[in-house]
Amino acid sequence: MANKEKLPWDLEEEILSRVPPTSLDRFKTVCKRWNALFNDKTFINNHKMTFQFVLSTRSKIYSVSVNPKVEVRELTLNNPGLKAQRHKNLFATSGLLLCDVGNGAVVWNPWLKQTRCIKLEVNEPSLDFLGIGYDNNKRVEEIVYKTLSVYMKDLGSQYTWKIHDFASDTWIDQEIEKTKYSRRITEGSVTIRLTNLSVVSLNGKFFKFCDLPSGKNRRRDALALRVFREDRFSLLRQCHVTKKIKIWVTKNKIDNRYGGDVKWMSFMEVSIPTMPDLEHPKFNSQPSYFIDDKRLVICSCDETGRAWIYVVGGNKLVSKTQLDSVVDPWPLHCTYFPSLVLVPGGQREEAELQVQFQFPYLCFSYMVIRFLYIFRFWLKL
């Protein structure tokens, strides 16, 4: 009888998929099965509060989910560093968000409502944050996160890497060759413009890994590099003239070895002449995107700065949705899949407070559903 009264696993999983994310990290210790479930990307992606894009405007920050209906939610902000000013850049790397706020940065997990402010040693107007990485040493249990930024020491001098270590809260400078970082590269009569939004982190590492398969590009061609399925790269290119979109992915999983032998393969080609431009150089706006079961989902701004979600599949535009609730034009945006990665040294006050209220709610919900299930079983006897 005891085994027959146990709650079915699929129903138990359904209950947990409705639990607020701030409680999930605490519930990892309940049992090994729950811990394994919370580490499963499928569970995270199917959670009722999951989302795929984050947008930042002058006054607010939003999450956008496409499952398949497009839903926009305003993310609550509990950190003055996120409210103070418009962000210079917004990056999603290693399961965390990095918001460049000009005089420093804020590392953020919006799902767990955790933040940590990073302050500059001295004022560096030319400094730009590029992303978050970590020391990927499997022999060391603790992951040491670092932020990567770049700045010009003196007017007219070459750029220098600036790295912040989360554990020690210290900064180090690292000289780089002039050819390894440049705002513009000229090849013949074609000028390729590089932006900070072109930087991605995979396996915690930042370095020049391999050449891209797209070849030369026109100035207004959209070109966006992203991580694909957590262990590969993908590259989206849209031709400004024909509006044709082509996506390449790396054939094999990426490790930390030199990437000279990386093989790229064509993954998707879409010809939609009515597709709008996905990049607007004047406003430093690149598309954000993800690929899911042969479906391409893109977040981009139109020529007026309004944000849109485009869903492409089967060589046609399946749907396009204007994000009317995103009130300010030209929002920063990035692809972001929620995670339970804790912000090292992050503030947990709000999260801890919510856990205290949510745990009794979860227990009550669990007991009610368990009672109904057992009652239904008894009725059949």
XYZ file of C-alpha atoms in Angstrom, residues 7-359:
353
model
C 3.077 10.517 -5.726
C 3.895 9.723 -9.391
C 7.225 11.191 -10.494
C 5.712 13.086 -13.427
C 3.239 14.782 -11.084
C 5.998 15.540 -8.584
C 8.062 17.083 -11.388
C 5.072 19.159 -12.480
C 4.742 20.558 -8.956
C 8.428 21.440 -8.794
C 8.255 23.166 -12.190
C 5.915 25.710 -10.586
C 8.094 26.422 -7.569
C 9.675 29.913 -7.647
C 13.310 29.619 -8.770
C 14.661 31.237 -5.601
C 13.594 28.106 -3.721
C 15.027 25.522 -6.118
C 18.620 25.993 -5.013
C 17.644 25.282 -1.378
C 15.621 22.202 -2.384
C 18.639 20.542 -4.027
C 19.491 19.054 -0.636
C 16.077 17.377 -0.179
C 17.113 14.241 -2.074
C 19.465 13.068 -4.817
C 16.609 12.778 -7.291
C 15.620 16.422 -6.865
C 19.232 17.515 -7.137
C 19.618 15.608 -10.423
C 16.352 17.088 -11.695
C 17.396 20.675 -10.954
C 20.674 20.104 -12.826
C 18.763 18.875 -15.882
C 18.578 21.575 -18.559
C 15.292 20.129 -19.809
C 13.676 20.783 -16.445
C 15.031 24.345 -16.352
C 13.830 25.035 -19.904
C 10.370 23.663 -19.112
C 9.985 25.532 -15.827
C 6.922 27.757 -15.773
C 9.045 30.831 -15.068
C 11.784 30.238 -17.641
C 12.673 32.708 -20.395
C 15.106 33.056 -23.316
C 15.906 36.770 -23.701
C 16.729 39.693 -21.417
C 16.198 43.300 -22.536
C 17.495 46.407 -20.777
C 16.168 49.936 -21.382
C 16.833 53.316 -19.780
C 14.384 52.604 -16.987
C 13.527 48.896 -16.840
C 14.728 45.355 -17.473
C 12.524 42.688 -19.038
C 12.538 38.948 -19.624
C 11.010 37.437 -22.769
C 9.879 33.832 -23.132
C 8.871 32.150 -26.398
C 7.132 28.914 -25.391
C 5.676 29.197 -28.050
C 3.633 32.267 -27.107
C 5.704 35.393 -26.592
C 5.436 36.658 -23.023
C 7.163 39.728 -21.591
C 7.706 40.205 -17.865
C 9.296 43.098 -16.046
C 12.136 41.903 -13.840
C 12.165 43.392 -10.383
C 15.335 45.271 -9.520
C 16.710 45.235 -6.011
C 20.144 46.674 -6.743
C 20.864 50.414 -7.102
C 23.653 49.581 -9.554
C 21.091 48.192 -11.984
C 18.785 51.182 -11.666
C 21.227 54.050 -11.665
C 21.814 54.511 -15.398
C 21.461 53.054 -18.824
C 23.745 50.081 -19.285
C 26.600 50.269 -21.783
C 26.535 46.554 -22.550
C 24.691 43.420 -21.526
C 26.238 39.937 -21.703
C 25.076 36.467 -20.780
C 27.917 34.055 -20.068
C 28.470 31.054 -17.808
C 24.846 31.111 -16.635
C 25.126 34.704 -15.352
C 24.387 38.176 -16.684
C 27.003 40.916 -16.795
C 25.670 44.478 -16.916
C 28.245 47.133 -17.801
C 27.069 50.271 -15.994
C 29.913 52.562 -17.051
C 31.638 53.069 -13.712
C 31.741 49.352 -13.012
C 29.561 46.323 -13.563
C 26.833 44.256 -11.928
C 26.902 40.459 -12.103
C 23.377 39.147 -11.886
C 21.341 35.955 -11.814
C 17.821 37.285 -12.453
C 16.263 33.886 -11.774
C 17.722 33.635 -8.281
C 17.566 37.425 -7.710
C 21.244 37.578 -6.803
C 23.600 40.421 -7.642
C 27.164 41.507 -7.030
C 28.633 44.914 -7.844
C 32.133 45.180 -9.298
C 33.807 48.526 -8.736
C 36.728 49.813 -10.786
C 40.034 50.538 -9.061
C 40.205 53.930 -10.765
C 38.011 55.732 -13.259
C 38.625 54.279 -16.733
C 36.308 55.979 -19.266
C 37.575 53.789 -22.116
C 37.020 50.501 -20.274
C 34.469 48.069 -21.721
C 33.428 44.822 -20.065
C 33.361 41.839 -22.424
C 32.037 38.923 -20.397
C 32.468 36.393 -17.598
C 34.792 33.401 -17.637
C 36.272 31.033 -15.095
C 39.254 28.813 -14.471
C 38.184 25.508 -15.973
C 40.384 23.256 -13.853
C 38.573 20.005 -13.127
C 41.083 19.119 -10.393
C 39.851 22.090 -8.370
C 36.331 21.759 -6.970
C 35.738 25.493 -6.552
C 35.224 27.465 -9.755
C 36.947 30.849 -9.735
C 34.995 33.331 -11.853
C 36.596 36.305 -13.582
C 35.372 39.222 -15.663
C 37.200 40.248 -18.804
C 37.366 43.861 -19.930
C 39.501 45.941 -22.249
C 40.683 49.542 -22.025
C 43.178 52.001 -23.461
C 45.775 53.096 -20.903
C 46.646 56.321 -22.697
C 45.084 58.185 -25.585
C 46.322 56.624 -28.800
C 47.942 53.640 -27.100
C 47.068 50.018 -27.707
C 44.337 48.193 -25.843
C 45.029 46.226 -22.656
C 43.088 43.358 -21.100
C 41.853 44.022 -17.573
C 40.766 40.983 -15.565
C 38.860 40.974 -12.279
C 39.078 37.954 -9.975
C 35.869 37.312 -8.005
C 37.512 35.378 -5.177
C 40.221 37.905 -4.317
C 38.347 40.979 -5.631
C 41.541 42.112 -7.380
C 42.378 43.447 -10.843
C 45.283 42.570 -13.124
C 46.369 44.047 -16.457
C 47.548 41.886 -19.309
C 49.147 43.322 -22.420
C 47.846 42.097 -25.763
C 49.207 42.302 -29.243
C 47.803 45.124 -31.332
C 46.492 42.694 -33.941
C 44.444 40.749 -31.404
C 42.004 43.506 -30.534
C 40.968 46.312 -32.836
C 37.798 48.291 -33.350
C 38.210 48.077 -37.132
C 39.990 45.734 -39.500
C 40.435 46.783 -43.121
C 40.694 44.121 -45.819
C 41.042 45.688 -49.251
C 38.116 48.017 -49.767
C 35.995 46.357 -47.089
C 36.019 47.546 -43.460
C 34.892 45.044 -40.860
C 33.590 46.598 -37.664
C 34.145 44.692 -34.448
C 31.948 45.252 -31.398
C 32.048 44.036 -27.826
C 28.850 42.105 -28.489
C 30.860 39.709 -30.686
C 32.618 38.183 -27.669
C 31.379 34.865 -26.269
C 32.662 32.582 -23.513
C 32.615 28.784 -23.816
C 33.965 26.459 -21.113
C 34.958 29.553 -19.159
C 37.690 30.578 -21.586
C 38.361 33.746 -23.604
C 40.909 33.557 -26.402
C 41.122 33.658 -30.175
C 39.954 30.177 -31.038
C 39.332 29.788 -34.759
C 38.452 31.677 -37.919
C 34.804 32.228 -38.808
C 33.270 30.604 -41.908
C 31.435 33.665 -43.203
C 34.355 35.233 -45.106
C 34.200 38.925 -45.955
C 31.084 40.842 -44.999
C 29.510 44.086 -46.075
C 29.347 46.862 -43.533
C 25.625 46.411 -42.827
C 25.590 42.611 -42.820
C 24.452 41.210 -39.478
C 27.007 38.885 -37.902
C 26.377 37.311 -34.481
C 28.393 34.600 -32.729
C 26.729 32.523 -30.011
C 27.199 29.329 -28.011
C 25.241 26.398 -29.477
C 23.956 23.548 -27.296
C 26.393 24.533 -24.533
C 29.431 22.903 -26.142
C 29.691 24.381 -29.651
C 29.638 27.677 -31.509
C 27.022 28.996 -33.930
C 27.296 31.956 -36.282
C 24.408 33.892 -37.814
C 24.896 36.076 -40.848
C 22.251 38.127 -42.641
C 23.073 39.685 -45.995
C 21.981 43.323 -45.979
C 21.145 43.240 -49.705
C 19.222 39.949 -50.085
C 18.100 39.585 -46.416
C 19.161 35.940 -46.656
C 20.057 34.395 -43.297
C 22.640 31.649 -43.001
C 23.702 29.842 -39.857
C 26.821 27.752 -39.348
C 27.609 25.537 -36.341
C 30.801 23.795 -35.339
C 30.661 20.131 -36.235
C 32.194 18.745 -33.055
C 32.203 19.659 -29.392
C 34.624 22.401 -28.442
C 37.331 21.739 -25.889
C 40.089 24.014 -24.626
C 42.663 22.972 -27.191
C 43.688 25.254 -30.014
C 40.869 25.565 -32.525
C 42.799 25.508 -35.798
C 41.179 22.233 -36.835
C 37.610 23.268 -35.984
C 35.159 22.306 -38.731
C 32.172 24.497 -39.468
C 29.086 23.176 -41.257
C 26.071 24.901 -42.730
C 23.128 24.390 -40.389
C 20.333 26.535 -41.792
C 19.632 28.870 -44.716
C 16.558 31.052 -44.854
C 15.595 33.298 -47.783
C 12.945 35.814 -46.733
C 13.176 38.973 -48.916
C 10.741 40.802 -46.599
C 12.833 40.107 -43.502
C 13.965 43.385 -41.898
C 17.590 44.252 -41.222
C 18.801 42.569 -38.050
C 21.719 44.935 -37.432
C 21.822 48.708 -37.113
C 25.451 49.914 -36.915
C 24.495 53.461 -35.941
C 23.067 52.203 -32.650
C 25.502 49.302 -32.183
C 22.561 46.883 -32.325
C 23.134 43.228 -33.176
C 20.565 40.413 -33.179
C 20.248 37.944 -30.327
C 19.076 34.471 -31.232
C 18.798 30.812 -30.308
C 18.124 27.629 -32.254
C 15.669 25.084 -30.918
C 14.540 21.982 -32.842
C 15.160 23.559 -36.246
C 13.381 26.717 -35.107
C 15.298 29.971 -35.228
C 14.145 32.614 -32.743
C 15.577 36.123 -33.094
C 15.315 39.245 -30.960
C 16.120 42.433 -32.853
C 15.178 46.098 -33.164
C 13.570 47.683 -36.217
C 14.650 50.969 -37.792
C 12.722 52.933 -35.147
C 14.379 51.091 -32.264
C 11.359 48.984 -31.303
C 12.091 45.423 -30.196
C 10.652 42.442 -32.082
C 10.696 38.656 -31.774
C 10.951 36.752 -35.060
C 10.321 32.995 -35.251
C 11.680 31.341 -38.399
C 11.163 27.752 -39.477
C 10.863 25.781 -42.698
C 12.418 28.593 -44.768
C 9.641 31.004 -43.832
C 8.826 33.595 -41.219
C 6.442 31.777 -38.874
C 5.611 34.775 -36.694
C 6.768 38.233 -35.697
C 5.774 39.953 -32.484
C 6.435 43.535 -31.458
C 7.275 43.862 -27.772
C 4.888 46.726 -27.039
C 5.460 46.617 -23.292
C 9.163 47.454 -23.776
C 8.561 51.186 -23.717
C 12.000 52.682 -24.456
C 13.581 52.405 -27.931
C 16.860 50.642 -28.715
C 17.013 48.325 -25.707
C 20.106 46.252 -25.099
C 19.254 42.580 -25.413
C 20.894 39.176 -25.180
C 20.002 35.514 -25.261
C 19.841 34.103 -21.748
C 18.723 30.742 -20.427
C 18.068 30.723 -16.670
C 20.326 28.699 -14.415
C 20.860 27.891 -10.761
C 24.432 29.165 -10.859
C 25.062 31.203 -7.729
C 26.690 34.620 -8.047
C 30.021 34.322 -6.182
C 29.804 36.636 -3.184
C 26.383 37.803 -4.343
C 23.694 39.376 -2.208
C 21.043 36.884 -1.128
C 18.868 38.904 1.208
C 15.798 38.989 -0.969
C 16.209 35.393 -2.090
C 16.590 34.141 1.475
C 13.527 36.091 2.576
C 11.430 34.602 -0.210
C 12.600 31.088 0.587
C 11.210 31.432 4.113
C 7.759 32.165 2.714
C 7.896 29.792 -0.250
C 8.954 26.649 1.591
